[in-house]
Amino acid sequence: MYFKKKILVPVFVAFISLFAACSSPVIQDKPNIIFIMSDDHAYQALSAYNSGLIETPNIDKIASEGIIYQRAFVTNSICAPSRAVILTGKFSHLNGVKGNKDVFDGSQQTIPKIFQQNGYQTAIVGKWHLESEPTGFDYWNVLPGQGDYYNPDFIKMGKDTVYKGYVTDIITELSKQFLNNRQKDKPFFLMMHHKAPHRSWMPAIRHLNEKDGNFTMPNNFYDDYSGREPIAKGMALTIDKYLQLNFDFKLPVDSNKPHDTGWFYDEVVRKHARFSDEEREAWDNRYNREKEKYEAVKDNQSELIRWKYNRYIEDFTNCIKAVDESVGEITGWLEENGLAENTIVIYTSDQGFFLGEHGFFDKRIMYEEAFRTPLLIKYPNEIDKNSSSELLVQNLDIAPTLLDLAGVEIPDDLQGRSLRKTWSEDSVTWRDALYYHYYEKGFLVSPHYGIRTKRYKLIHFYDEIDSWELFDLQEDPKEMNNLVSNPEYSSIVRNLKEQLSAIQEKYKDNSFDKK
């Protein structure tokens, strides 16, 4: 009797296990990945980092259910180079994209190709901006160039396509279509790249009237750039002087007027021509009110500057509202389809952005607001809720991190590090400095490179200008005081220059004349 029991119990258990296996979905070993990247989304405009400007509850949820990086930075604060770094895990001088006009070599090694080779179905939807067709993707549907906010053109697998609606909503819907139609027996890697909130900051119709701007200006808005001439003072980045009444602030234009007022005017006319009649009516109703406000303040310099600042920040933040809604739709889709636990969700931006700090808009320069970027990662299978890291990380680390999480061998030539240890170990040996190199001359920003440690930042502007800047970020987090000529910091400058030379050698950057 005892012998029979020994035989029957295992048989019965085996039968039950077999039945359960047949009636349950197959458990996927490799995690799915959704990489969501917005364009120019300043960390200051994300309430997980700064609750005073805008509420972004859906993006914040990624942080509350995962990890937020408080010191995440880019290697080159400009759109195309940042995207190339993320795809390759290599600095600009090695991946070939130093500026926005450089053509990305699609034949080189990229993470979507590596994922394809390891059984993933890959896709990219939204902004591409790399001057060549995407490679390594089973499905791609991307905006040509910068793309348009309303009724935008897309290039779907090489074929021109036009979609009706608002670009953020369209990217969301196309991403969901891919997810719904994917190969269910494969893990997926989806890169979801939003155009918003890129200049010229055109919110969705539903967000036009949500809030009249009354924002608090940064306390260094009226920076006089003392000690940072000729660099900061000479850049064409100030909100007051360089943002355009029609293009940026949306004052109505006369479409019948001869196009003799330059690129900005012509571009406004082109964008307006994309509106449907209903969209154009709602848009004109909204911004005719701004024309009245402008007329009331245009002769008062201080009030005019305040109006410009509020106009800029209002449209910028209203663009982000649709991005936050999009993130909610995608994460909601994962939950509805039972995929939330085994899907890695990353939210980031291609770089940071100035929101009035130093009086600036845009990016490029190695000051914190442009250099730093949001980075949030959710992966319930591994990452504890409400995790946070103060380690110095970069967009260079995204490629090796994703490969590591997918159980794929990380190629030796990738220059970043997997972030996995930053949430899986109590203490981790990590880098003590970051390297940055900007090559373009747009907006009168000089090419420059630099090093950032936890406390200090040393920047070298070269090319036509040879100038150094040093900031003590502990004592001067707003970067107002250039200490490079201060004798009390001479040894720090010397040590940082040595570190800088060593880190350039480490990353094999000899793509400029050192001075």
Coordinates of C-alpha atoms in Angstrom, one line a residue:
M1 CA 0.0 0.0 0.0
Y2 CA 2.8 2.3 0.9
F3 CA 4.5 1.5 -2.4
K4 CA 1.4 2.4 -4.4
K5 CA 1.1 5.7 -2.7
K6 CA 4.7 6.5 -3.6
I7 CA 3.9 5.9 -7.3
L8 CA 0.4 7.5 -7.4
V9 CA 1.3 10.8 -5.8
P10 CA 4.0 11.8 -8.2
V11 CA 1.8 10.6 -11.2
F12 CA -1.1 12.7 -9.9
V13 CA 1.1 15.8 -9.3
A14 CA 2.6 15.4 -12.8
F15 CA -0.9 15.2 -14.3
I16 CA -2.0 18.3 -12.5
S17 CA 1.2 20.2 -13.5
L18 CA 0.7 19.1 -17.1
F19 CA -2.9 20.3 -17.1
A20 CA -1.9 23.6 -15.5
A21 CA 0.9 24.1 -18.1
C22 CA -1.6 23.5 -20.9
S23 CA -4.2 25.9 -19.6
S24 CA -1.8 28.7 -18.6
P25 CA 0.0 31.2 -21.0
V26 CA 3.6 30.4 -21.7
I27 CA 5.9 32.3 -19.3
Q28 CA 8.3 34.4 -21.3
D29 CA 11.9 34.3 -20.0
K30 CA 13.2 37.5 -21.5
P31 CA 11.6 40.9 -20.4
N32 CA 9.8 43.1 -22.8
I33 CA 11.2 46.7 -23.2
I34 CA 9.4 50.0 -23.8
F35 CA 11.8 52.9 -24.1
I36 CA 9.9 56.2 -24.1
M37 CA 11.9 59.3 -25.0
S38 CA 10.5 62.8 -25.3
D39 CA 12.4 65.7 -27.1
D40 CA 13.8 68.5 -24.9
H41 CA 11.8 67.5 -21.8
A42 CA 13.6 69.4 -19.1
Y43 CA 13.8 67.6 -15.7
Q44 CA 12.5 70.8 -14.1
A45 CA 9.2 70.2 -15.9
L46 CA 8.6 66.8 -14.5
S47 CA 6.9 66.7 -11.0
A48 CA 8.9 63.7 -9.9
Y49 CA 11.9 66.1 -9.9
N50 CA 10.2 69.4 -9.3
S51 CA 6.6 69.8 -8.2
G52 CA 6.4 73.5 -8.6
L53 CA 5.9 73.8 -12.4
I54 CA 3.7 71.0 -13.7
E55 CA 2.1 67.8 -12.5
T56 CA 3.0 64.7 -14.5
P57 CA 1.3 61.9 -12.6
N58 CA 1.7 59.1 -15.2
I59 CA 5.4 59.7 -15.7
D60 CA 5.9 60.1 -12.0
K61 CA 4.3 56.7 -11.5
I62 CA 7.3 55.1 -13.3
A63 CA 9.5 56.6 -10.6
S64 CA 7.2 55.6 -7.7
E65 CA 7.0 52.0 -9.0
G66 CA 10.7 51.9 -9.9
I67 CA 13.8 54.1 -9.7
I68 CA 14.5 57.7 -10.4
Y69 CA 18.0 58.9 -11.2
Q70 CA 18.8 62.3 -9.7
R71 CA 22.0 62.8 -11.5
A72 CA 21.4 61.6 -15.1
F73 CA 23.2 63.4 -17.9
V74 CA 23.9 63.3 -21.6
T75 CA 27.2 63.2 -23.5
N76 CA 26.3 65.8 -26.1
S77 CA 23.2 68.0 -25.5
I78 CA 21.7 68.1 -29.0
C79 CA 19.0 65.9 -30.6
A80 CA 20.6 63.7 -33.2
P81 CA 23.9 63.0 -31.3
S82 CA 22.0 62.0 -28.2
R83 CA 19.9 59.5 -30.2
A84 CA 23.0 58.0 -31.8
V85 CA 24.6 57.6 -28.4
I86 CA 21.5 55.7 -27.1
L87 CA 21.4 53.4 -30.1
T88 CA 25.1 52.6 -30.1
G89 CA 26.3 53.0 -26.5
K90 CA 29.2 55.1 -27.8
F91 CA 30.3 58.7 -27.7
S92 CA 29.6 61.0 -30.7
H93 CA 33.2 60.8 -32.0
L94 CA 32.9 57.0 -32.4
N95 CA 29.3 56.7 -33.6
G96 CA 29.8 59.4 -36.2
V97 CA 27.0 61.8 -35.2
K98 CA 28.5 64.9 -33.7
G99 CA 25.8 67.3 -34.8
N100 CA 22.3 67.4 -36.2
K101 CA 23.3 67.4 -39.8
D102 CA 25.5 64.3 -39.6
V103 CA 24.1 61.2 -41.3
F104 CA 23.9 58.2 -39.0
D105 CA 25.7 55.1 -40.4
G106 CA 22.9 52.5 -40.2
S107 CA 25.3 49.7 -40.9
Q108 CA 27.1 50.0 -37.5
Q109 CA 26.2 47.9 -34.5
T110 CA 23.1 49.1 -32.6
I111 CA 21.0 47.7 -29.8
P112 CA 17.9 47.0 -31.9
K113 CA 20.1 44.9 -34.2
I114 CA 21.5 43.0 -31.2
F115 CA 18.0 42.5 -29.8
Q116 CA 16.9 41.2 -33.2
Q117 CA 19.7 38.7 -33.2
N118 CA 18.6 37.5 -29.7
G119 CA 14.9 36.8 -30.5
Y120 CA 13.3 40.2 -30.0
Q121 CA 10.8 41.8 -32.2
T122 CA 11.9 45.4 -32.6
A123 CA 10.1 48.7 -33.4
I124 CA 10.5 52.4 -33.4
V125 CA 7.7 54.9 -33.6
G126 CA 7.9 58.7 -33.7
K127 CA 11.0 61.0 -34.0
W128 CA 14.1 59.5 -35.6
H129 CA 16.0 62.6 -36.7
L130 CA 19.2 60.8 -37.9
E131 CA 19.3 61.6 -41.6
S132 CA 19.1 57.9 -42.7
E133 CA 16.5 55.2 -42.6
P134 CA 16.2 53.2 -39.4
T135 CA 17.9 49.8 -39.4
G136 CA 17.5 46.9 -37.0
F137 CA 13.8 47.4 -36.6
D138 CA 11.1 44.9 -37.7
Y139 CA 8.7 47.8 -37.8
W140 CA 9.4 51.5 -38.1
N141 CA 7.1 54.5 -38.6
V142 CA 9.0 57.7 -38.1
L143 CA 8.6 61.5 -38.5
P144 CA 10.7 63.0 -41.3
G145 CA 13.2 65.5 -39.8
Q146 CA 11.7 67.4 -36.9
G147 CA 8.2 66.4 -37.8
D148 CA 5.0 68.5 -37.3
Y149 CA 2.7 68.7 -34.4
Y150 CA -0.6 68.7 -36.4
N151 CA -1.6 66.2 -39.1
P152 CA 2.0 65.1 -39.5
D153 CA 3.7 63.3 -42.3
F154 CA 5.3 59.9 -41.3
I155 CA 7.6 57.5 -43.1
K156 CA 6.2 54.0 -42.6
M157 CA 8.8 51.4 -43.6
G158 CA 10.0 53.7 -46.4
K159 CA 6.6 54.8 -47.5
D160 CA 5.3 58.4 -47.0
T161 CA 2.1 58.5 -44.9
V162 CA 0.0 61.3 -43.5
Y163 CA -2.0 60.9 -40.3
K164 CA -4.8 63.1 -39.1
G165 CA -4.6 64.4 -35.5
Y166 CA -2.1 65.5 -32.9
V167 CA 1.4 64.0 -33.2
T168 CA 1.7 62.8 -29.6
D169 CA -1.7 61.0 -29.8
I170 CA -0.7 59.5 -33.2
I171 CA 2.6 58.2 -31.8
T172 CA 0.7 56.6 -28.9
E173 CA -1.9 55.0 -31.2
L174 CA 0.8 53.6 -33.6
S175 CA 2.7 52.2 -30.7
K176 CA -0.4 50.5 -29.3
Q177 CA -1.1 49.1 -32.8
F178 CA 2.4 47.6 -32.9
L179 CA 1.9 46.1 -29.4
N180 CA -1.5 44.6 -30.3
N181 CA -0.3 43.1 -33.6
R182 CA 3.1 41.9 -32.4
Q183 CA 4.3 38.3 -32.5
K184 CA 3.1 37.0 -29.2
D185 CA 5.8 34.3 -29.0
K186 CA 8.6 36.9 -29.0
P187 CA 9.6 39.5 -26.5
F188 CA 9.4 43.0 -27.9
F189 CA 11.7 46.1 -27.8
L190 CA 9.7 49.2 -28.6
M191 CA 11.3 52.7 -28.9
M192 CA 8.6 55.3 -28.6
H193 CA 10.0 58.7 -29.4
H194 CA 7.9 61.8 -28.9
K195 CA 8.3 65.0 -30.8
A196 CA 7.0 67.0 -27.9
P197 CA 8.0 69.3 -26.2
H198 CA 10.3 70.4 -29.0
R199 CA 10.3 74.0 -30.2
S200 CA 7.9 75.6 -31.3
W201 CA 5.9 74.1 -28.5
M202 CA 2.4 73.6 -30.1
P203 CA 0.0 72.1 -27.5
A204 CA -2.9 69.8 -28.4
I205 CA -6.2 71.7 -28.9
R206 CA -7.6 70.1 -25.7
H207 CA -4.8 71.8 -23.7
L208 CA -4.8 75.2 -25.1
N209 CA -7.1 76.8 -22.6
E210 CA -6.2 75.0 -19.4
K211 CA -4.1 77.7 -17.7
D212 CA -3.1 81.2 -18.3
G213 CA 0.6 81.5 -17.6
N214 CA 1.6 82.9 -14.2
F215 CA 4.8 81.2 -13.6
T216 CA 7.6 82.2 -11.2
M217 CA 10.8 83.2 -13.0
P218 CA 14.0 81.4 -12.0
N219 CA 16.0 83.5 -9.5
N220 CA 18.9 83.7 -12.0
F221 CA 16.7 84.7 -15.0
Y222 CA 18.3 88.2 -15.1
D223 CA 21.9 86.8 -15.1
D224 CA 24.4 89.4 -16.3
Y225 CA 27.0 86.6 -17.1
S226 CA 29.6 88.3 -15.0
G227 CA 32.9 86.3 -15.2
R228 CA 31.6 84.2 -18.0
E229 CA 32.3 86.5 -21.0
P230 CA 32.5 86.1 -23.9
I231 CA 30.8 82.6 -23.7
A232 CA 27.5 82.9 -21.9
K233 CA 27.0 86.5 -22.7
G234 CA 27.5 85.9 -26.4
M235 CA 25.1 83.0 -26.9
A236 CA 21.8 83.4 -28.9
L237 CA 19.8 81.7 -26.2
T238 CA 18.0 84.4 -24.3
I239 CA 14.2 84.3 -24.2
D240 CA 13.9 88.1 -24.3
K241 CA 16.0 88.6 -27.4
Y242 CA 15.9 85.5 -29.5
L243 CA 12.4 83.9 -29.3
Q244 CA 10.1 85.1 -32.1
L245 CA 6.7 86.8 -31.7
N246 CA 5.0 84.7 -34.4
F247 CA 7.0 81.4 -34.3
D248 CA 7.4 81.0 -30.6
F249 CA 4.8 83.1 -28.9
K250 CA 2.1 82.3 -31.4
L251 CA 0.9 85.8 -32.2
P252 CA -1.4 85.5 -35.2
V253 CA 0.0 86.0 -38.7
D254 CA -1.6 87.2 -41.9
S255 CA -1.2 84.2 -44.3
N256 CA -1.9 86.6 -47.2
K257 CA 1.2 88.7 -46.4
P258 CA 4.1 88.3 -48.8
H259 CA 6.6 85.9 -47.3
D260 CA 9.4 88.4 -47.1
T261 CA 10.0 88.4 -43.3
G262 CA 12.3 85.4 -43.1
W263 CA 12.3 81.7 -42.2
F264 CA 10.3 82.0 -39.0
Y265 CA 7.4 83.7 -40.6
D266 CA 7.3 81.2 -43.5
E267 CA 7.4 78.3 -41.1
V268 CA 4.5 79.7 -39.1
V269 CA 2.4 79.9 -42.3
R270 CA 3.4 76.4 -43.3
K271 CA 2.4 75.0 -39.9
H272 CA -0.9 76.8 -39.9
A273 CA -1.6 75.3 -43.4
R274 CA -1.6 71.9 -41.7
F275 CA -4.6 72.7 -39.4
S276 CA -8.1 71.5 -40.2
D277 CA -10.7 74.3 -40.2
E278 CA -11.8 73.3 -36.7
E279 CA -8.2 73.2 -35.4
R280 CA -7.4 76.6 -36.9
E281 CA -10.4 78.2 -35.4
A282 CA -9.6 76.9 -31.9
W283 CA -5.9 77.9 -32.3
D284 CA -6.7 81.5 -33.5
N285 CA -9.3 82.0 -30.8
R286 CA -6.7 81.1 -28.2
Y287 CA -3.8 83.1 -29.5
N288 CA -5.8 86.2 -30.5
R289 CA -6.1 86.7 -26.7
E290 CA -2.3 86.7 -26.5
K291 CA -2.1 89.4 -29.1
E292 CA -4.3 91.6 -26.9
K293 CA -2.0 90.9 -23.9
Y294 CA 1.1 91.7 -26.0
E295 CA -0.3 95.0 -27.1
A296 CA -0.9 95.9 -23.5
V297 CA 2.7 95.3 -22.4
K298 CA 4.8 95.8 -25.5
D299 CA 6.0 99.3 -24.4
N300 CA 6.9 98.2 -20.8
Q301 CA 10.2 96.3 -21.0
S302 CA 9.9 94.4 -17.7
E303 CA 6.3 93.5 -18.3
L304 CA 7.1 92.4 -21.8
I305 CA 9.9 90.1 -20.7
R306 CA 7.5 88.6 -18.1
W307 CA 4.9 88.0 -20.8
K308 CA 7.5 86.3 -23.0
Y309 CA 8.6 84.0 -20.2
N310 CA 5.0 83.0 -19.4
R311 CA 4.1 82.5 -23.0
Y312 CA 7.1 80.2 -23.4
I313 CA 6.6 78.1 -20.3
E314 CA 2.8 77.8 -20.7
D315 CA 3.1 76.3 -24.2
F316 CA 6.1 74.1 -23.2
T317 CA 4.3 72.6 -20.2
N318 CA 1.0 72.2 -22.1
C319 CA 2.9 70.1 -24.7
I320 CA 4.1 67.9 -21.8
K321 CA 0.5 67.2 -20.7
A322 CA -0.2 65.2 -23.8
V323 CA 3.1 63.3 -23.3
D324 CA 2.1 62.4 -19.8
E325 CA -1.3 61.2 -21.0
S326 CA 0.5 59.1 -23.6
V327 CA 2.7 57.4 -20.9
G328 CA -0.5 56.7 -18.9
E329 CA -2.1 55.0 -22.0
I330 CA 1.0 52.8 -22.6
T331 CA 1.5 51.7 -19.0
G332 CA -2.3 51.2 -18.7
W333 CA -2.1 48.9 -21.8
L334 CA 0.6 46.9 -20.2
E335 CA -1.5 46.4 -17.1
E336 CA -4.6 45.5 -19.0
N337 CA -2.7 42.9 -21.0
G338 CA -1.0 41.3 -18.1
L339 CA 2.5 42.5 -19.2
A340 CA 3.4 45.1 -16.6
E341 CA 5.4 42.7 -14.3
N342 CA 7.7 41.5 -17.1
T343 CA 8.1 44.7 -19.0
I344 CA 10.9 47.3 -18.5
V345 CA 9.6 50.8 -19.0
I346 CA 12.1 53.6 -19.3
Y347 CA 11.2 57.3 -19.5
T348 CA 13.9 59.9 -20.5
S349 CA 14.6 62.8 -22.8
D350 CA 17.2 63.2 -25.5
Q351 CA 18.7 66.0 -23.3
G352 CA 17.8 68.7 -20.9
F353 CA 16.5 72.2 -21.6
F354 CA 16.6 75.7 -20.2
L355 CA 13.4 77.0 -18.8
G356 CA 14.5 80.5 -18.1
E357 CA 17.6 79.7 -16.0
H358 CA 20.3 82.3 -16.9
G359 CA 17.5 83.9 -19.1
F360 CA 17.9 81.0 -21.5
F361 CA 15.9 78.6 -23.6
D362 CA 17.3 75.7 -25.7
K363 CA 20.2 73.4 -24.7
R364 CA 23.7 72.7 -26.0
I365 CA 25.9 74.2 -23.3
M366 CA 27.2 72.1 -20.5
Y367 CA 25.3 74.0 -17.8
E368 CA 23.2 71.7 -15.6
E369 CA 19.8 72.4 -17.1
A370 CA 20.9 71.4 -20.6
F371 CA 23.4 68.7 -19.5
R372 CA 21.1 66.9 -17.1
T373 CA 18.1 64.8 -18.2
P374 CA 15.3 62.9 -16.6
L375 CA 15.8 59.1 -16.3
L376 CA 13.2 56.9 -14.7
I377 CA 13.1 53.0 -14.9
K378 CA 10.4 50.7 -13.9
Y379 CA 10.9 46.9 -13.8
P380 CA 8.7 45.2 -11.1
N381 CA 10.6 41.9 -11.4
E382 CA 13.8 43.6 -10.1
I383 CA 13.5 47.2 -9.1
D384 CA 12.0 48.1 -5.7
K385 CA 9.3 50.8 -5.6
N386 CA 10.3 54.4 -4.8
S387 CA 14.0 53.7 -5.4
S388 CA 16.4 56.6 -6.0
S389 CA 20.0 57.0 -7.1
E390 CA 22.5 59.9 -6.7
L391 CA 25.1 58.2 -8.9
L392 CA 26.5 59.9 -11.9
V393 CA 24.9 58.2 -14.9
Q394 CA 24.6 59.0 -18.6
N395 CA 22.5 58.2 -21.7
L396 CA 25.7 56.2 -22.6
D397 CA 24.6 53.7 -20.0
I398 CA 21.2 52.9 -21.6
A399 CA 22.3 50.4 -24.2
P400 CA 24.4 48.2 -21.9
T401 CA 21.6 48.4 -19.3
L402 CA 18.9 47.1 -21.6
L403 CA 21.2 44.3 -23.0
D404 CA 22.1 43.2 -19.5
L405 CA 18.4 43.1 -18.4
A406 CA 17.6 41.0 -21.5
G407 CA 20.4 38.5 -20.7
V408 CA 22.3 39.5 -23.8
E409 CA 26.1 39.7 -23.7
I410 CA 27.2 43.3 -23.7
P411 CA 29.8 44.0 -26.6
D412 CA 33.2 45.0 -25.3
D413 CA 33.2 48.2 -27.4
L414 CA 30.2 49.8 -25.7
Q415 CA 31.5 52.7 -23.6
G416 CA 28.7 52.9 -21.0
R417 CA 28.0 50.7 -18.0
S418 CA 24.9 48.7 -17.1
L419 CA 22.8 50.4 -14.4
R420 CA 21.6 47.1 -13.1
K421 CA 24.0 47.1 -10.1
T422 CA 22.8 50.5 -9.1
W423 CA 19.5 49.1 -7.9
S424 CA 20.4 45.5 -7.2
E425 CA 23.3 46.0 -4.8
D426 CA 23.5 47.9 -1.6
S427 CA 26.9 49.5 -2.5
V428 CA 28.4 49.6 -5.9
T429 CA 31.7 50.9 -7.3
W430 CA 30.8 53.5 -9.8
R431 CA 32.4 56.3 -11.9
D432 CA 33.4 59.5 -10.1
A433 CA 33.2 61.7 -13.2
L434 CA 31.3 62.3 -16.4
Y435 CA 32.6 63.5 -19.8
Y436 CA 30.8 65.8 -22.2
H437 CA 31.6 67.1 -25.7
Y438 CA 29.5 69.4 -27.8
Y439 CA 30.7 70.1 -31.4
E440 CA 28.2 72.4 -33.1
K441 CA 28.3 76.2 -33.3
G442 CA 24.5 76.7 -33.4
F443 CA 23.0 79.6 -31.5
L444 CA 26.5 81.0 -31.2
V445 CA 27.4 78.4 -28.7
S446 CA 31.1 77.6 -29.0
P447 CA 32.2 73.9 -29.2
H448 CA 33.3 72.7 -25.8
Y449 CA 34.1 69.7 -23.7
G450 CA 34.3 69.2 -20.0
I451 CA 34.2 67.0 -16.9
R452 CA 31.7 66.9 -14.1
T453 CA 32.4 65.3 -10.7
K454 CA 30.0 65.2 -7.8
R455 CA 31.1 68.6 -6.7
Y456 CA 32.9 70.3 -9.6
K457 CA 32.5 71.1 -13.3
L458 CA 35.3 72.2 -15.6
I459 CA 34.4 73.3 -19.1
H460 CA 36.8 74.1 -22.0
F461 CA 35.5 76.2 -24.9
Y462 CA 37.7 75.9 -27.9
D463 CA 37.7 76.5 -31.7
E464 CA 37.5 80.3 -32.3
I465 CA 37.4 80.9 -28.5
D466 CA 39.8 79.5 -25.9
S467 CA 38.2 79.8 -22.5
W468 CA 37.8 77.8 -19.3
E469 CA 35.0 77.8 -16.7
L470 CA 35.0 76.1 -13.3
F471 CA 32.0 75.8 -11.0
D472 CA 31.7 74.6 -7.5
L473 CA 28.3 72.9 -7.7
Q474 CA 28.1 72.5 -3.9
E475 CA 28.5 76.2 -3.2
D476 CA 27.1 77.5 -6.5
P477 CA 24.5 75.0 -7.9
K478 CA 23.1 77.8 -10.2
E479 CA 26.5 78.1 -11.9
M480 CA 26.9 81.8 -11.6
N481 CA 30.5 82.1 -10.4
N482 CA 33.3 81.1 -12.7
L483 CA 36.2 80.2 -10.4
V484 CA 38.8 79.2 -12.9
S485 CA 41.0 82.2 -12.2
N486 CA 40.4 82.1 -8.4
P487 CA 43.8 81.3 -6.8
E488 CA 42.1 79.3 -4.0
Y489 CA 40.9 76.8 -6.7
S490 CA 44.2 76.5 -8.6
S491 CA 44.9 73.0 -7.3
I492 CA 41.4 71.9 -8.1
V493 CA 41.7 73.2 -11.6
R494 CA 45.0 71.4 -12.1
N495 CA 43.6 68.1 -10.8
L496 CA 40.4 68.4 -12.9
K497 CA 42.5 69.1 -16.0
E498 CA 44.4 65.9 -15.3
Q499 CA 41.2 64.0 -14.8
L500 CA 39.8 65.5 -18.0
S501 CA 42.8 64.4 -20.0
A502 CA 42.6 60.9 -18.6
I503 CA 38.9 60.5 -19.3
Q504 CA 39.4 61.7 -22.9
E505 CA 42.0 59.0 -23.3
K506 CA 39.7 56.4 -21.7
Y507 CA 36.9 57.3 -24.2
K508 CA 39.3 57.6 -27.1
D509 CA 38.3 61.2 -27.8
N510 CA 41.1 63.0 -29.8
S511 CA 38.6 64.6 -32.2
F512 CA 39.7 68.2 -31.6
D513 CA 42.8 70.3 -31.0
K514 CA 43.6 70.4 -27.3
K515 CA 44.8 73.8 -26.0

